[in-house]
N, CA, C and O of each residue as an XYZ file, in Angstrom:
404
protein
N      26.379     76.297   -130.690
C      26.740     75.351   -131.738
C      27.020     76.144   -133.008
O      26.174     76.962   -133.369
N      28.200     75.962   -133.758
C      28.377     76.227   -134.882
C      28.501     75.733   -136.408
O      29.203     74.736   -136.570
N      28.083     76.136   -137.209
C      28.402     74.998   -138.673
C      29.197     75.706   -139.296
O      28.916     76.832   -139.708
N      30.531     75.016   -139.477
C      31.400     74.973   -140.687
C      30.375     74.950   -142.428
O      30.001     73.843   -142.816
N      30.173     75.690   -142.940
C      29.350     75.316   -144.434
C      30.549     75.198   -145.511
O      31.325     76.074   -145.894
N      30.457     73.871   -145.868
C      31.461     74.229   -147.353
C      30.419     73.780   -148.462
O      29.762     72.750   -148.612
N      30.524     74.921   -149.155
C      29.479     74.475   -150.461
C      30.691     74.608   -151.614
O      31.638     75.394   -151.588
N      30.406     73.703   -152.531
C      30.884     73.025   -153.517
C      29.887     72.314   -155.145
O      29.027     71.459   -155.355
N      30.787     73.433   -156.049
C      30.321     73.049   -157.529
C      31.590     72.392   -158.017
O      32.776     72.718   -158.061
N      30.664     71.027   -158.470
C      31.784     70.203   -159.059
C      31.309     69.456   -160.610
O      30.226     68.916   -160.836
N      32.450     69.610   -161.550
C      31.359     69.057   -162.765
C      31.557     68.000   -162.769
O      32.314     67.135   -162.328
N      30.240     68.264   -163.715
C      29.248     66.732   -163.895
C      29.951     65.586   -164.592
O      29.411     64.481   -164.544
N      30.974     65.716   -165.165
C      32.125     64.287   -165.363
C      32.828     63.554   -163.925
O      33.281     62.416   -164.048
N      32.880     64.055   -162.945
C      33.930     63.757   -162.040
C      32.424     63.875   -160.450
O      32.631     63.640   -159.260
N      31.304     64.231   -160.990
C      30.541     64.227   -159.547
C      30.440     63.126   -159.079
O      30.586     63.090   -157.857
N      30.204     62.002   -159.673
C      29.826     60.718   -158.687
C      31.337     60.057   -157.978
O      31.223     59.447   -156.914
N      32.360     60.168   -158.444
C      33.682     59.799   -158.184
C      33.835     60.582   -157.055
O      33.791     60.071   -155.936
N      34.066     62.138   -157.276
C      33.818     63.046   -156.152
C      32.903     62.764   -154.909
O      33.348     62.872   -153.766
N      31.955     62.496   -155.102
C      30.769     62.151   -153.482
C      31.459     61.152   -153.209
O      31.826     61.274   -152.041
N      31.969     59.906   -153.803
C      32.845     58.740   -153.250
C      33.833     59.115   -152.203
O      33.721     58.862   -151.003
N      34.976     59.850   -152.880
C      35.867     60.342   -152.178
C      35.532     61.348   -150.631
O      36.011     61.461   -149.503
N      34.394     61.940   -151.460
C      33.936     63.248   -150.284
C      33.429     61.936   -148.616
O      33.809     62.034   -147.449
N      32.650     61.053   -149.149
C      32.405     60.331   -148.283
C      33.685     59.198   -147.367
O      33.891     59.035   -146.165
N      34.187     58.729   -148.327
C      34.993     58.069   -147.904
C      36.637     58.208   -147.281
O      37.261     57.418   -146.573
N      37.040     59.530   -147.846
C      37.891     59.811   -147.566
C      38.114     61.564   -146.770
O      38.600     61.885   -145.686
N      37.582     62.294   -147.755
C      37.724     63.404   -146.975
C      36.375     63.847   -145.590
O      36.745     64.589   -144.680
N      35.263     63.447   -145.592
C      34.778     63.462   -144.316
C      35.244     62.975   -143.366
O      35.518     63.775   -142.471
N      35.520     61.628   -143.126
C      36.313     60.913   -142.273
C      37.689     61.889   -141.880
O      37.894     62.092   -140.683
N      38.333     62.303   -142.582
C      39.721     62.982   -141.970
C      38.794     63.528   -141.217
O      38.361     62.849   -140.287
N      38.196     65.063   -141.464
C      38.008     66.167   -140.976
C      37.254     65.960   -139.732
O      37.395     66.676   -138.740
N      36.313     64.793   -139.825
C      35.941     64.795   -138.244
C      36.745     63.795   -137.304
O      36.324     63.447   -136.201
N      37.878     63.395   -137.825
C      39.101     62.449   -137.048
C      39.841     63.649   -136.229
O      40.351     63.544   -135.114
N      39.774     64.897   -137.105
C      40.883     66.032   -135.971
C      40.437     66.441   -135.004
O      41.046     67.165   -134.217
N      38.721     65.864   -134.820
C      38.604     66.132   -133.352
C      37.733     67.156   -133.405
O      36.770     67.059   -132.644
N      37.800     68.140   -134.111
C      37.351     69.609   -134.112
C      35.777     69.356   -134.572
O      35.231     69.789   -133.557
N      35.005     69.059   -135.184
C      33.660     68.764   -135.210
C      33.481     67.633   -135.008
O      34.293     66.719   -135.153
N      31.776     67.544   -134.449
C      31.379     66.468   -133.987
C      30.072     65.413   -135.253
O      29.377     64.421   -135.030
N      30.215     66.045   -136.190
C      29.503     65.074   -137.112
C      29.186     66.294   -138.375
O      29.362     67.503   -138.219
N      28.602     65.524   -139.829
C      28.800     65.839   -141.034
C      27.569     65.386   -141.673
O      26.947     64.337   -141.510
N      27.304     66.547   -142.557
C      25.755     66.819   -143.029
C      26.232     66.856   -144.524
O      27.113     67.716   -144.519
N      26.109     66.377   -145.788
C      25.989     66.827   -146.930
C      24.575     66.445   -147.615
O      23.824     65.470   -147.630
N      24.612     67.500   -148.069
C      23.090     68.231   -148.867
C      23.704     68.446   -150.282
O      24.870     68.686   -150.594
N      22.850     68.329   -150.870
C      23.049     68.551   -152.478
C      21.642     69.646   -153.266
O      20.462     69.314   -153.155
N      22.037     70.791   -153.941
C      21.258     71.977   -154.058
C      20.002     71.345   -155.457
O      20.379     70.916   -156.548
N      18.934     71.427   -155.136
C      18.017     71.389   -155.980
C      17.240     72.163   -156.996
O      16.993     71.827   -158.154
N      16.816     73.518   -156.218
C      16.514     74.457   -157.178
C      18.029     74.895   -157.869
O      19.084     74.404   -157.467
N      17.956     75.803   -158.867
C      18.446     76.457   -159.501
C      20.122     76.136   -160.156
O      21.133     76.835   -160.224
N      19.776     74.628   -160.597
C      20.692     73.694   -160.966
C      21.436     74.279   -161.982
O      20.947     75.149   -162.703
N      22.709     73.831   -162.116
C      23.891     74.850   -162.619
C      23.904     73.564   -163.344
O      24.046     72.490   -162.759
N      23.677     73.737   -165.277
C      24.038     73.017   -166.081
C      25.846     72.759   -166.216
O      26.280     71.975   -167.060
N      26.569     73.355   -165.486
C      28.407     73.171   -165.540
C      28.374     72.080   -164.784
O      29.042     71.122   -165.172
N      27.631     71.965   -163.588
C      28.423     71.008   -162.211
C      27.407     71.048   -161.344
O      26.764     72.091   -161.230
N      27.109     69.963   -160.621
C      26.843     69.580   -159.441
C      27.209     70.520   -158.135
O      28.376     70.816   -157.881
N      26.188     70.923   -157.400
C      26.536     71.560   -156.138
C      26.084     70.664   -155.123
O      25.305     69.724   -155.284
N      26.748     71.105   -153.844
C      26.788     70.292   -152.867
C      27.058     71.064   -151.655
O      28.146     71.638   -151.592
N      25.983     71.199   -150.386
C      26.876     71.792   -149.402
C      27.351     70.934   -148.210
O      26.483     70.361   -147.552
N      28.717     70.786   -147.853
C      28.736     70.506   -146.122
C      28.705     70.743   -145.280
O      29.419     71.720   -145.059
N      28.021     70.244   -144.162
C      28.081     71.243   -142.866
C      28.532     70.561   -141.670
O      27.894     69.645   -141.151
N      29.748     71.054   -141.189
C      30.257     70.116   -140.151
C      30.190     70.949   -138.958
O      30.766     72.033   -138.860
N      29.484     70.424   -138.073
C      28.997     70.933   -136.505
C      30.422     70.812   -135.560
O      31.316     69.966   -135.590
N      30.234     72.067   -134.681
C      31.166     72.050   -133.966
C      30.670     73.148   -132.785
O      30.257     74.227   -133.210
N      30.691     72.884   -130.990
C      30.124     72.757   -130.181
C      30.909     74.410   -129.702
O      30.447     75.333   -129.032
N      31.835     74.295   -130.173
C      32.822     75.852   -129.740
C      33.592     76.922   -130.978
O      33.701     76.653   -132.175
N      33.849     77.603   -130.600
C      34.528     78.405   -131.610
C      36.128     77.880   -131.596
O      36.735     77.614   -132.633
N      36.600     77.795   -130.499
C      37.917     77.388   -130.565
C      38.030     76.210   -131.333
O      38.937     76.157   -132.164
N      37.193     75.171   -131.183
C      37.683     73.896   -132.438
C      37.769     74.219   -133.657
O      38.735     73.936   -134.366
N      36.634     74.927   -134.073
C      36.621     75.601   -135.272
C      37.745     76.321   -135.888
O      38.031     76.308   -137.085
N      38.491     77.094   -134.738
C      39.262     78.523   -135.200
C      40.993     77.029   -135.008
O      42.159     77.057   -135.401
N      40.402     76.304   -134.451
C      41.955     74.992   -134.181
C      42.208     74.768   -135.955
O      43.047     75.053   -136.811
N      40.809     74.028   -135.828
C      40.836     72.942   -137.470
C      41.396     74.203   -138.506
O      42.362     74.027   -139.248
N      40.633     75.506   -138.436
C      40.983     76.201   -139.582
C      42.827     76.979   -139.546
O      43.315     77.545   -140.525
N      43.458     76.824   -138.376
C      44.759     77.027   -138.644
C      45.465     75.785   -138.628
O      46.463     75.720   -139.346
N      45.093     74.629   -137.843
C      46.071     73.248   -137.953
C      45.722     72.659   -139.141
O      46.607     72.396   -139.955
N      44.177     72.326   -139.446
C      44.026     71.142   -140.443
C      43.686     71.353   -141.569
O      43.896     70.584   -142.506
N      42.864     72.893   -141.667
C      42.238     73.235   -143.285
C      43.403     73.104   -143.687
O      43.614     71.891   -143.700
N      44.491     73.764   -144.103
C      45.055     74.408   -145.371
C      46.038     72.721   -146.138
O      46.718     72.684   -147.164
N      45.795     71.803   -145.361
C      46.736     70.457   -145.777
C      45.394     69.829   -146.169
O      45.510     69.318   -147.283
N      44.347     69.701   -145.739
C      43.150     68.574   -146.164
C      42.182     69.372   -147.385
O      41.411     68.761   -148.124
N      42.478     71.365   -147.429
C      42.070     71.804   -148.907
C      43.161     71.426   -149.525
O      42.688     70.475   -150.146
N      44.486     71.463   -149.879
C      45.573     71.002   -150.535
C      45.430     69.440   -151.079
O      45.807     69.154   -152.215
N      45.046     68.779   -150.481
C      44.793     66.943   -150.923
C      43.509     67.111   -151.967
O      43.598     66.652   -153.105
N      42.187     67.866   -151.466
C      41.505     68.503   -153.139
C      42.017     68.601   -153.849
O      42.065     67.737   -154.725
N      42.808     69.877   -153.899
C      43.061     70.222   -154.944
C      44.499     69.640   -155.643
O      44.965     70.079   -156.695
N      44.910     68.897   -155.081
C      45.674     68.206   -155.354
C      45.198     66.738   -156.555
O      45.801     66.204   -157.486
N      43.775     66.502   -155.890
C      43.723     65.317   -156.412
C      42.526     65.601   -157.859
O      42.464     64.818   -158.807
N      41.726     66.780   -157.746
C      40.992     67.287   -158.334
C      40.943     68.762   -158.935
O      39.988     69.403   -159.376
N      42.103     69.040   -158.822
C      42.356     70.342   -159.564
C      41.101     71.426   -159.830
O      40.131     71.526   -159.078
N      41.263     72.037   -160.769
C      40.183     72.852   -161.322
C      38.597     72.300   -161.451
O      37.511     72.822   -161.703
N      38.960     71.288   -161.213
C      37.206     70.522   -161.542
C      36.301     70.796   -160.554
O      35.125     70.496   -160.761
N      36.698     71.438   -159.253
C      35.817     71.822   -158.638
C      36.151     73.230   -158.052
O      37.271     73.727   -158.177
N      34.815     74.026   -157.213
C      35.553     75.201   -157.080
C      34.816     75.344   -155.698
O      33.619     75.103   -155.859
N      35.194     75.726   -154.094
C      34.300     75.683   -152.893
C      34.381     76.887   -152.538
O      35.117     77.612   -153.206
N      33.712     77.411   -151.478
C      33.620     78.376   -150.333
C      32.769     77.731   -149.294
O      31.777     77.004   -149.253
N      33.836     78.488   -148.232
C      33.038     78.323   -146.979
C      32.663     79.718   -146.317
O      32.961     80.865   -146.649
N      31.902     79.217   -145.261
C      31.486     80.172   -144.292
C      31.177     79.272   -143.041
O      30.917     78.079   -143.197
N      31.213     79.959   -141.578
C      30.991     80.031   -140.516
C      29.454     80.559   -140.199
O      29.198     81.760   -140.291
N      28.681     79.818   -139.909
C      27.336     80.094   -139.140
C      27.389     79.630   -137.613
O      28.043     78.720   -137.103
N      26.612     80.422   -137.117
C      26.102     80.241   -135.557
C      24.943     79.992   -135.801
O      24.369     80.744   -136.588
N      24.056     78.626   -135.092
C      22.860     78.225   -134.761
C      22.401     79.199   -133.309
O      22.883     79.498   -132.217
N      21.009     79.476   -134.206
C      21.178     80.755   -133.055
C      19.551     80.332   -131.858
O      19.147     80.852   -130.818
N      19.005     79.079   -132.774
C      18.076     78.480   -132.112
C      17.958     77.613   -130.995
O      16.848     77.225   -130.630
């Protein structure tokens, strides 16, 4: 099993609008392409960044190939609709983990 992690600082004018969208619109795509099988967001507690709100996601996925699918078919059009719709106001990285338990 693998987790997709996208962690995300977003400021604090546009965070609650943002989790709206994150919920309603952009989770739903990303697990519609098939490629993961469900979606975890966590929000960071210690060491709170007076700029923005952090947030991580973690979307599970059972193989590497779905993973390595979504990140050449579907990332680069569903990061583009971000930043499209939210510009500079937020800023992400991801990474790839293996559950190794």
């Amino acid at each position: 099993m693998y987790i997709y992690n996208v962690t995300v600082k977003v400021d604090h004018p546009i965070a609650r609008e943002w989790m709206q969208w994150l919920k309603t619109e952009h989770i739903p795509e990303v697990i519609g392409t098939g490629c993961f099988c469900n979606a975890t967001i966590l929000e960071l507690v210690e060491n709170v960044d007076k700029e923005g709100a952090s947030f991580a996601v973690q979307y599970k996925t059972a193989n590497l190939e779905d993973y390595k699918h979504y990140i050449t078919e579907f990332a680069p059009s569903l990061q583009q609709k971000g930043l499209d719709k939210w510009g500079e106001r937020f800023i992400a990285f991801r990474t790839l983990m293996k559950i190794v338990d």
